[in-house]
Amino acid sequence: MSEVFIIDLIHCRCPQHSSCVERQVKSVTGRSDVGFQIYLLFGPHGQRCNANGENKMSLLETFFSQKTNVHVLDYTTVTESWYRFKLAVDQLDLRTVRVFTSKKRRPMFEAYIEQLFTKVYTFEYITSHDLPCPGHVQCDSSLAPPGSEVREEVRSFLQQLPAKGDVTILRSTLISDCFSHGFTTRTGGISSISTLSSLNLFSSSRRRDPMTLVAENIRRLAQKAGFYPRRLHLVKVNHSSDVWVMGKEDEPHDYDGIVTNQRGVVIAAPGADCMPLLFTDPMARVIGVAHAGWKGTLMGVAMATVNAMVMGFGSRACDVTVVIGPSVGVCCFTLEREQAADFYSIHPDCVPDMAETRPHVNIRLATRILLQREGVLPERIHDDTVTDRPSVTLCTSCHPEAFFSHVRDGLNFGTQIGFLWMDETGTTDCFSSSEH
């Protein structure tokens, strides 16, 4: 597998610039640069001259003209250079990067890396103290911006990137107009990796999209949907049945459901095969969301969310509307027979081929059955069995153009969400006129 190096040439003023770079590369690799991908990082366009006033880029282009494995990062801002470098690393499917820079400038590079990369990547630093420089000239760190400026530079740069498609939001006609809600698809964002492209809405240490990029995707969604990004509360998934009663207790460390009666607060649940569930009660003026995978479904997270609405805010199960968002269908989801047996015990129709080694499992139907058993009315559940309304319960695995899918895409999968809120300017008349 190829290795990748990035060489800091932003403020270096060595008078023997070209030969210095060559010596640095060979001193670290211990051999020729064959088998390596080398990226030369220049600064903004006004910072290309060395101590002799020579154009560094011209010198290096001449020096490396016959080397196809050497690439120049020469963009308007340092952020863009690092961003383009990340795109290249992701395209090569690499995770380890060796960085040539000065000791004084390393903290600045770490600031850019923190904003644009995740813990999936490993950066190994070789500083100028460790590198032979025939000119014995230290790199100039006087122009290195502080961390706060780096964060702002990155944020501004990401806002200027073109979207890949339009933000598309699916909405259920079963939910009252007293509530604002939606389910996202995968289009309209700036994520570039194929399985995350483009409106990925979740970042973790195990995926390649950094939080700064996901925050920009959320900003674009919020602009389309009409809410403030800072008011968004996404459940902290633990694949169980814990529910946070927002406004009546402190936020738990992790949980799969949220219920609240607070207006203007946007609550959301993620999904990428798992079900994002939305709950509304116009009578008690309460909302809820839940993330339900197969484990959470068996643990009863859907009904636990309804019960939290009942106990926390006085809802009645018969007044609650539940909408099941895009999720993996029975067509594409299988489990081991022992696990599938738990769904078969809920109802045989939840496992249409129980005799198979890996039976297909219908987590949506299991959710409907469990909700109805505890008092939620059948007509107040919107899922793929409903045929007289536009569907919002599409199969994520079957529609790669529209949705992310863990089943289909593997570990580096993207995430869509279901979101819900009560507008701060909503009127009493809105709720009193709801269909009950």
Coordinates of C-alpha atoms in Angstrom, one line a residue:
M1 CA 0.0 0.0 0.0
S2 CA 1.2 3.5 -0.8
E3 CA 2.4 5.8 2.0
V4 CA 1.6 9.5 2.0
F5 CA 3.7 12.5 3.1
I6 CA 2.8 16.2 3.4
I7 CA 5.8 18.7 3.4
D8 CA 5.3 22.1 4.8
L9 CA 6.6 24.8 2.5
I10 CA 4.4 27.6 3.6
H11 CA 6.9 29.9 5.4
C12 CA 10.2 28.0 4.8
R13 CA 13.0 30.4 3.8
C14 CA 15.8 28.0 3.2
P15 CA 18.0 29.4 0.3
Q16 CA 18.6 25.9 -0.9
H17 CA 14.9 25.1 -1.0
S18 CA 14.7 22.4 -3.7
S19 CA 17.6 20.3 -2.6
C20 CA 16.5 20.7 1.0
V21 CA 13.1 19.2 0.2
E22 CA 14.8 16.3 -1.6
R23 CA 17.1 15.6 1.4
Q24 CA 14.2 15.8 3.8
V25 CA 12.2 13.2 1.9
K26 CA 15.1 10.8 1.5
S27 CA 16.3 11.2 5.1
V28 CA 12.9 10.0 6.3
T29 CA 12.1 7.4 3.8
G30 CA 15.7 6.0 3.9
R31 CA 15.4 5.3 0.2
S32 CA 14.1 6.8 -3.0
D33 CA 10.6 8.3 -3.1
V34 CA 9.2 5.4 -5.2
G35 CA 6.0 4.0 -3.6
F36 CA 5.2 7.2 -1.8
Q37 CA 2.7 9.9 -2.5
I38 CA 4.2 13.3 -1.6
Y39 CA 2.2 16.5 -1.2
L40 CA 4.0 19.9 -1.1
L41 CA 2.0 22.4 1.0
F42 CA 2.4 26.0 -0.1
G43 CA 0.8 29.0 1.6
P44 CA -1.5 31.6 0.2
H45 CA -0.3 33.0 -3.1
G46 CA 1.7 35.9 -1.6
Q47 CA 4.0 33.6 0.3
R48 CA 5.9 31.6 -2.4
C49 CA 9.4 33.1 -2.3
N50 CA 12.4 31.8 -0.4
A51 CA 15.1 33.9 1.2
N52 CA 16.7 34.6 -2.2
G53 CA 13.4 35.9 -3.6
E54 CA 13.1 32.9 -5.9
N55 CA 9.6 31.5 -6.6
K56 CA 9.5 28.3 -4.6
M57 CA 6.8 26.7 -6.8
S58 CA 8.8 27.3 -10.0
L59 CA 11.9 25.8 -8.5
L60 CA 10.0 22.7 -7.2
E61 CA 8.0 22.2 -10.4
T62 CA 11.3 22.0 -12.3
F63 CA 12.8 19.7 -9.7
F64 CA 9.8 17.3 -9.6
S65 CA 8.7 17.6 -13.2
Q66 CA 9.3 14.0 -13.9
K67 CA 7.8 12.6 -10.7
T68 CA 4.2 11.6 -11.0
N69 CA 3.9 10.8 -7.3
V70 CA 4.5 14.4 -6.2
H71 CA 1.5 16.8 -5.9
V72 CA 1.4 20.5 -5.2
L73 CA -1.1 22.0 -2.8
D74 CA -1.2 25.6 -3.8
Y75 CA -4.6 27.2 -3.0
T76 CA -5.9 30.5 -1.8
T77 CA -6.0 29.5 1.9
V78 CA -4.2 26.9 4.0
T79 CA -7.7 25.5 4.8
E80 CA -8.4 24.7 1.2
S81 CA -4.9 23.1 0.8
W82 CA -5.6 20.8 3.8
Y83 CA -9.2 20.1 2.6
R84 CA -7.9 19.1 -0.9
F85 CA -5.2 17.0 0.8
K86 CA -7.9 15.1 2.8
L87 CA -9.9 14.4 -0.4
A88 CA -6.8 12.9 -1.9
V89 CA -6.1 10.8 1.2
D90 CA -9.7 9.5 1.2
Q91 CA -9.5 8.7 -2.5
L92 CA -6.4 6.6 -1.8
D93 CA -8.2 5.0 1.2
L94 CA -5.2 5.8 3.5
R95 CA -5.3 6.6 7.2
T96 CA -1.6 7.3 8.2
V97 CA 0.0 10.6 7.2
R98 CA 3.6 11.7 7.8
V99 CA 4.0 15.4 8.2
F100 CA 7.2 17.4 7.6
T101 CA 7.0 20.8 9.4
S102 CA 8.8 22.9 11.9
K103 CA 8.4 22.4 15.7
K104 CA 6.9 25.9 16.1
R105 CA 4.3 25.3 13.3
R106 CA 3.2 21.9 14.4
P107 CA 0.5 23.3 16.8
M108 CA -1.1 25.2 13.9
F109 CA -1.2 22.1 11.7
E110 CA -2.7 20.2 14.5
A111 CA -5.5 22.9 14.7
Y112 CA -6.3 22.3 11.0
I113 CA -6.2 18.6 11.4
E114 CA -8.5 18.7 14.4
Q115 CA -11.1 20.6 12.3
L116 CA -10.8 18.6 9.1
F117 CA -10.0 15.0 10.1
T118 CA -11.2 12.5 12.7
K119 CA -9.5 9.9 14.8
V120 CA -9.7 7.5 11.9
Y121 CA -6.5 9.1 10.7
T122 CA -3.0 9.0 12.3
F123 CA -0.5 11.8 11.8
E124 CA 3.2 11.2 12.4
Y125 CA 5.3 14.4 12.7
I126 CA 8.9 14.9 11.6
T127 CA 9.9 18.4 12.7
S128 CA 12.7 20.6 11.3
H129 CA 14.7 19.8 14.4
D130 CA 14.9 16.2 13.1
L131 CA 15.6 17.1 9.4
P132 CA 18.9 18.0 7.8
C133 CA 18.8 21.5 6.3
P134 CA 22.0 22.7 4.5
G135 CA 20.9 26.3 4.9
H136 CA 20.4 26.0 8.6
V137 CA 17.4 28.3 8.4
Q138 CA 14.4 27.8 10.7
C139 CA 10.9 28.1 9.3
D140 CA 9.1 31.3 10.1
S141 CA 6.1 30.7 12.4
S142 CA 5.2 34.3 13.0
L143 CA 2.2 34.1 10.6
A144 CA 0.7 31.0 12.1
P145 CA -2.9 31.8 13.2
P146 CA -4.3 30.8 16.6
G147 CA -6.8 28.0 16.9
S148 CA -9.8 30.3 17.0
E149 CA -8.8 31.8 13.7
V150 CA -8.3 28.4 12.2
R151 CA -11.8 27.3 13.3
E152 CA -13.3 30.4 11.7
E153 CA -11.3 30.0 8.5
V154 CA -12.4 26.4 8.2
R155 CA -16.1 27.2 8.9
S156 CA -16.1 30.0 6.3
F157 CA -14.5 27.8 3.7
L158 CA -17.0 24.9 4.2
Q159 CA -19.9 27.3 3.9
Q160 CA -18.6 28.3 0.4
L161 CA -18.4 24.8 -1.0
P162 CA -21.1 23.9 -3.5
A163 CA -23.8 21.4 -2.4
K164 CA -24.2 18.1 -4.1
G165 CA -27.8 18.2 -5.1
D166 CA -30.7 19.8 -3.2
V167 CA -31.7 19.2 0.4
T168 CA -34.8 17.0 0.2
I169 CA -37.1 16.5 3.2
L170 CA -39.8 13.9 3.4
R171 CA -42.9 14.7 5.5
S172 CA -45.8 12.7 6.8
T173 CA -49.3 13.9 6.1
L174 CA -50.5 12.2 9.3
I175 CA -48.7 14.7 11.5
S176 CA -50.7 17.8 12.4
D177 CA -49.6 21.2 11.1
C178 CA -49.2 22.2 14.7
F179 CA -45.8 20.5 14.4
S180 CA -42.8 21.0 12.1
H181 CA -41.0 17.8 11.1
G182 CA -39.2 15.9 8.4
F183 CA -37.0 13.0 7.4
T184 CA -33.8 13.8 5.6
T185 CA -32.3 12.1 2.5
R186 CA -28.7 11.9 1.5
T187 CA -28.7 14.8 -1.0
G188 CA -27.8 18.5 -0.6
G189 CA -24.7 18.4 1.6
I190 CA -20.9 18.6 1.1
S191 CA -19.7 15.2 2.3
S192 CA -17.5 13.8 -0.5
I193 CA -16.7 10.1 0.4
S194 CA -19.0 7.9 -1.6
T195 CA -20.8 6.2 1.3
L196 CA -21.2 9.6 3.1
S197 CA -22.1 11.7 0.2
S198 CA -23.5 14.1 0.6
L199 CA -25.8 15.2 3.5
N200 CA -24.2 13.0 6.2
L201 CA -25.5 14.2 9.6
F202 CA -23.4 12.3 12.1
S203 CA -19.7 12.3 13.0
S204 CA -17.8 9.8 15.1
S205 CA -14.2 8.7 15.8
R206 CA -14.8 5.7 13.5
R207 CA -15.9 7.6 10.5
R208 CA -14.1 10.0 8.1
D209 CA -16.4 13.0 8.2
P210 CA -15.3 15.5 10.9
M211 CA -17.7 17.4 13.1
T212 CA -17.0 20.7 11.4
L213 CA -18.2 19.2 8.1
V214 CA -21.3 17.6 9.6
A215 CA -22.1 20.9 11.3
E216 CA -22.1 22.6 7.9
N217 CA -24.5 19.9 6.6
I218 CA -26.7 20.5 9.6
R219 CA -26.6 24.3 8.9
R220 CA -27.8 23.7 5.4
L221 CA -30.6 21.4 6.5
A222 CA -31.7 23.9 9.2
Q223 CA -31.8 26.6 6.6
K224 CA -34.0 24.5 4.4
A225 CA -36.2 23.2 7.2
G226 CA -36.6 26.5 9.1
F227 CA -34.9 25.9 12.4
Y228 CA -31.8 27.2 14.2
P229 CA -29.0 24.7 14.2
R230 CA -28.0 25.3 17.8
R231 CA -31.5 24.2 19.0
L232 CA -31.1 20.8 17.5
H233 CA -30.8 17.9 20.0
L234 CA -29.9 14.6 18.5
V235 CA -30.4 11.4 20.6
K236 CA -27.2 9.9 21.9
V237 CA -27.7 6.3 20.7
N238 CA -27.0 3.3 23.0
H239 CA -29.3 0.8 21.2
S240 CA -31.6 0.3 24.2
S241 CA -34.8 1.8 25.5
D242 CA -33.7 4.8 27.6
V243 CA -35.7 8.0 27.1
W244 CA -34.8 11.5 28.2
V245 CA -37.7 13.6 29.5
M246 CA -36.3 17.0 28.4
G247 CA -37.2 19.8 30.8
K248 CA -37.8 17.5 33.8
E249 CA -34.5 15.8 34.3
D250 CA -30.8 16.2 33.4
E251 CA -29.6 14.8 30.1
P252 CA -28.3 11.3 30.5
H253 CA -25.0 10.2 29.1
D254 CA -26.7 8.2 26.3
Y255 CA -30.3 7.4 25.4
D256 CA -32.4 6.4 22.4
G257 CA -35.5 8.6 22.9
I258 CA -36.4 12.2 23.8
V259 CA -39.7 13.6 24.8
T260 CA -40.5 17.3 25.6
N261 CA -43.3 19.9 25.8
Q262 CA -40.8 22.8 25.1
R263 CA -41.5 24.9 22.1
G264 CA -38.7 25.9 19.7
V265 CA -36.5 23.0 20.7
V266 CA -35.7 20.7 17.8
I267 CA -35.3 17.0 18.7
A268 CA -34.0 14.4 16.3
A269 CA -33.2 10.7 15.9
P270 CA -30.7 9.3 13.5
G271 CA -31.1 6.4 11.1
A272 CA -29.2 4.4 8.5
D273 CA -31.4 1.3 8.4
C274 CA -32.4 1.8 12.1
M275 CA -35.8 3.5 12.3
P276 CA -36.1 7.2 13.2
L277 CA -39.5 7.5 15.0
L278 CA -41.5 10.7 15.4
F279 CA -44.2 11.0 18.1
T280 CA -46.8 13.9 18.4
D281 CA -49.6 14.6 20.8
P282 CA -51.6 17.7 19.8
M283 CA -53.9 17.3 22.9
A284 CA -51.2 17.4 25.5
R285 CA -48.8 19.4 23.2
V286 CA -46.0 17.0 23.6
I287 CA -43.5 15.6 21.1
G288 CA -41.0 12.8 21.0
V289 CA -38.4 11.1 18.8
A290 CA -36.6 7.7 19.1
H291 CA -33.9 5.7 17.4
A292 CA -35.0 2.1 17.0
G293 CA -32.7 -0.6 15.7
W294 CA -33.5 -4.3 16.0
K295 CA -32.1 -4.4 19.6
G296 CA -34.0 -1.3 20.7
T297 CA -37.2 -2.6 19.0
L298 CA -37.0 -5.8 21.1
M299 CA -36.3 -3.7 24.2
G300 CA -39.4 -1.7 23.5
V301 CA -38.0 1.8 22.8
A302 CA -41.0 2.9 20.8
M303 CA -43.5 2.2 23.6
A304 CA -41.0 3.5 26.2
T305 CA -41.1 6.8 24.4
V306 CA -44.9 6.9 24.5
N307 CA -44.8 6.0 28.2
A308 CA -42.4 8.9 28.8
M309 CA -44.9 11.2 27.2
V310 CA -47.7 9.8 29.3
M311 CA -45.8 9.9 32.6
G312 CA -43.9 13.1 32.0
F313 CA -46.5 15.3 30.4
G314 CA -49.9 13.7 30.8
S315 CA -50.4 12.3 27.3
R316 CA -52.7 9.4 26.5
A317 CA -51.5 6.6 24.3
C318 CA -54.6 6.9 22.1
D319 CA -53.8 10.5 21.4
V320 CA -50.3 9.9 20.2
T321 CA -49.4 9.8 16.5
V322 CA -46.3 7.7 15.5
V323 CA -44.5 7.9 12.2
I324 CA -41.8 5.5 11.2
G325 CA -39.2 7.1 8.9
P326 CA -36.9 5.6 6.2
S327 CA -35.4 2.4 7.4
V328 CA -34.3 -1.0 6.2
G329 CA -37.2 -3.1 5.0
V330 CA -37.9 -6.8 5.5
C331 CA -36.7 -7.2 1.9
C332 CA -33.1 -6.4 3.0
F333 CA -32.7 -7.2 6.7
T334 CA -31.7 -10.6 8.1
L335 CA -30.6 -11.8 11.5
E336 CA -29.4 -15.1 12.9
R337 CA -32.2 -17.5 13.6
E338 CA -31.9 -17.2 17.3
Q339 CA -32.3 -13.4 17.1
A340 CA -35.1 -13.7 14.6
A341 CA -37.0 -16.0 16.9
D342 CA -37.5 -13.0 19.3
F343 CA -39.3 -11.2 16.5
Y344 CA -41.3 -14.3 15.6
S345 CA -42.5 -14.5 19.1
I346 CA -43.9 -10.9 18.7
H347 CA -45.8 -12.1 15.7
P348 CA -45.1 -14.8 13.0
D349 CA -45.6 -12.2 10.3
C350 CA -42.5 -10.3 11.5
V351 CA -40.3 -13.2 10.2
P352 CA -41.7 -14.5 6.9
D353 CA -39.0 -17.2 6.4
M354 CA -38.2 -18.4 9.9
A355 CA -36.9 -21.7 8.5
E356 CA -33.9 -20.1 6.8
T357 CA -30.4 -19.9 8.3
R358 CA -30.7 -16.1 8.3
P359 CA -34.4 -15.2 8.3
H360 CA -35.6 -11.9 7.0
V361 CA -37.0 -9.7 9.8
N362 CA -39.6 -6.9 9.7
I363 CA -38.6 -4.4 12.4
R364 CA -41.3 -2.0 11.3
L365 CA -44.2 -4.4 11.6
A366 CA -42.8 -5.5 15.1
T367 CA -42.9 -1.8 16.1
R368 CA -46.5 -1.3 14.9
I369 CA -47.7 -4.5 16.8
L370 CA -45.9 -3.5 20.0
L371 CA -47.4 0.0 19.9
Q372 CA -50.9 -1.2 19.2
R373 CA -50.8 -3.7 22.0
E374 CA -50.1 -0.8 24.4
G375 CA -52.9 1.5 23.3
V376 CA -51.7 3.4 20.2
L377 CA -54.4 3.4 17.7
P378 CA -53.7 1.6 14.4
E379 CA -54.8 4.6 12.3
R380 CA -52.4 6.8 14.2
I381 CA -49.3 4.9 13.0
H382 CA -47.8 5.8 9.6
D383 CA -45.6 3.1 8.2
D384 CA -45.2 1.1 5.0
T385 CA -48.5 -0.7 5.5
V386 CA -50.3 2.6 5.0
T387 CA -51.3 2.9 1.3
D388 CA -53.6 6.0 1.3
R389 CA -50.8 8.5 2.1
P390 CA -47.5 9.3 0.5
S391 CA -44.9 7.0 2.0
V392 CA -42.1 8.1 4.3
T393 CA -41.1 4.6 5.3
L394 CA -39.0 3.7 2.2
C395 CA -36.3 1.0 2.4
T396 CA -32.9 2.7 3.0
S397 CA -31.0 -0.3 1.5
C398 CA -33.1 -0.5 -1.7
H399 CA -32.6 3.2 -2.5
P400 CA -28.9 4.1 -2.7
E401 CA -29.7 7.3 -4.6
A402 CA -31.8 8.6 -1.7
F403 CA -30.6 7.1 1.6
F404 CA -27.6 6.0 3.5
S405 CA -27.5 2.3 4.6
H406 CA -25.3 0.4 7.0
V407 CA -26.5 -2.9 5.6
R408 CA -25.6 -1.9 2.1
D409 CA -22.6 0.4 2.6
G410 CA -20.6 -1.2 5.4
L411 CA -18.9 0.5 8.4
N412 CA -18.2 3.9 7.0
F413 CA -21.9 4.6 6.4
G414 CA -23.7 8.0 6.5
T415 CA -26.6 9.0 8.6
Q416 CA -30.0 10.7 7.9
I417 CA -32.3 11.9 10.7
G418 CA -35.9 12.4 11.6
F419 CA -36.5 15.8 13.3
L420 CA -39.5 17.4 15.0
W421 CA -40.4 20.6 16.9
M422 CA -43.2 22.8 18.1
D423 CA -42.9 26.4 16.8
E424 CA -42.5 29.0 19.4
T425 CA -45.2 31.2 17.7
G426 CA -47.7 28.3 17.6
T427 CA -51.2 29.3 18.7
T428 CA -53.8 27.5 20.9
D429 CA -56.1 27.5 18.0
C430 CA -53.7 25.3 16.1
F431 CA -53.8 22.6 18.7
S432 CA -57.6 22.9 19.4
S433 CA -58.3 22.4 15.7
S434 CA -56.3 19.2 15.4
E435 CA -58.2 16.2 14.3
H436 CA -59.4 14.3 17.3

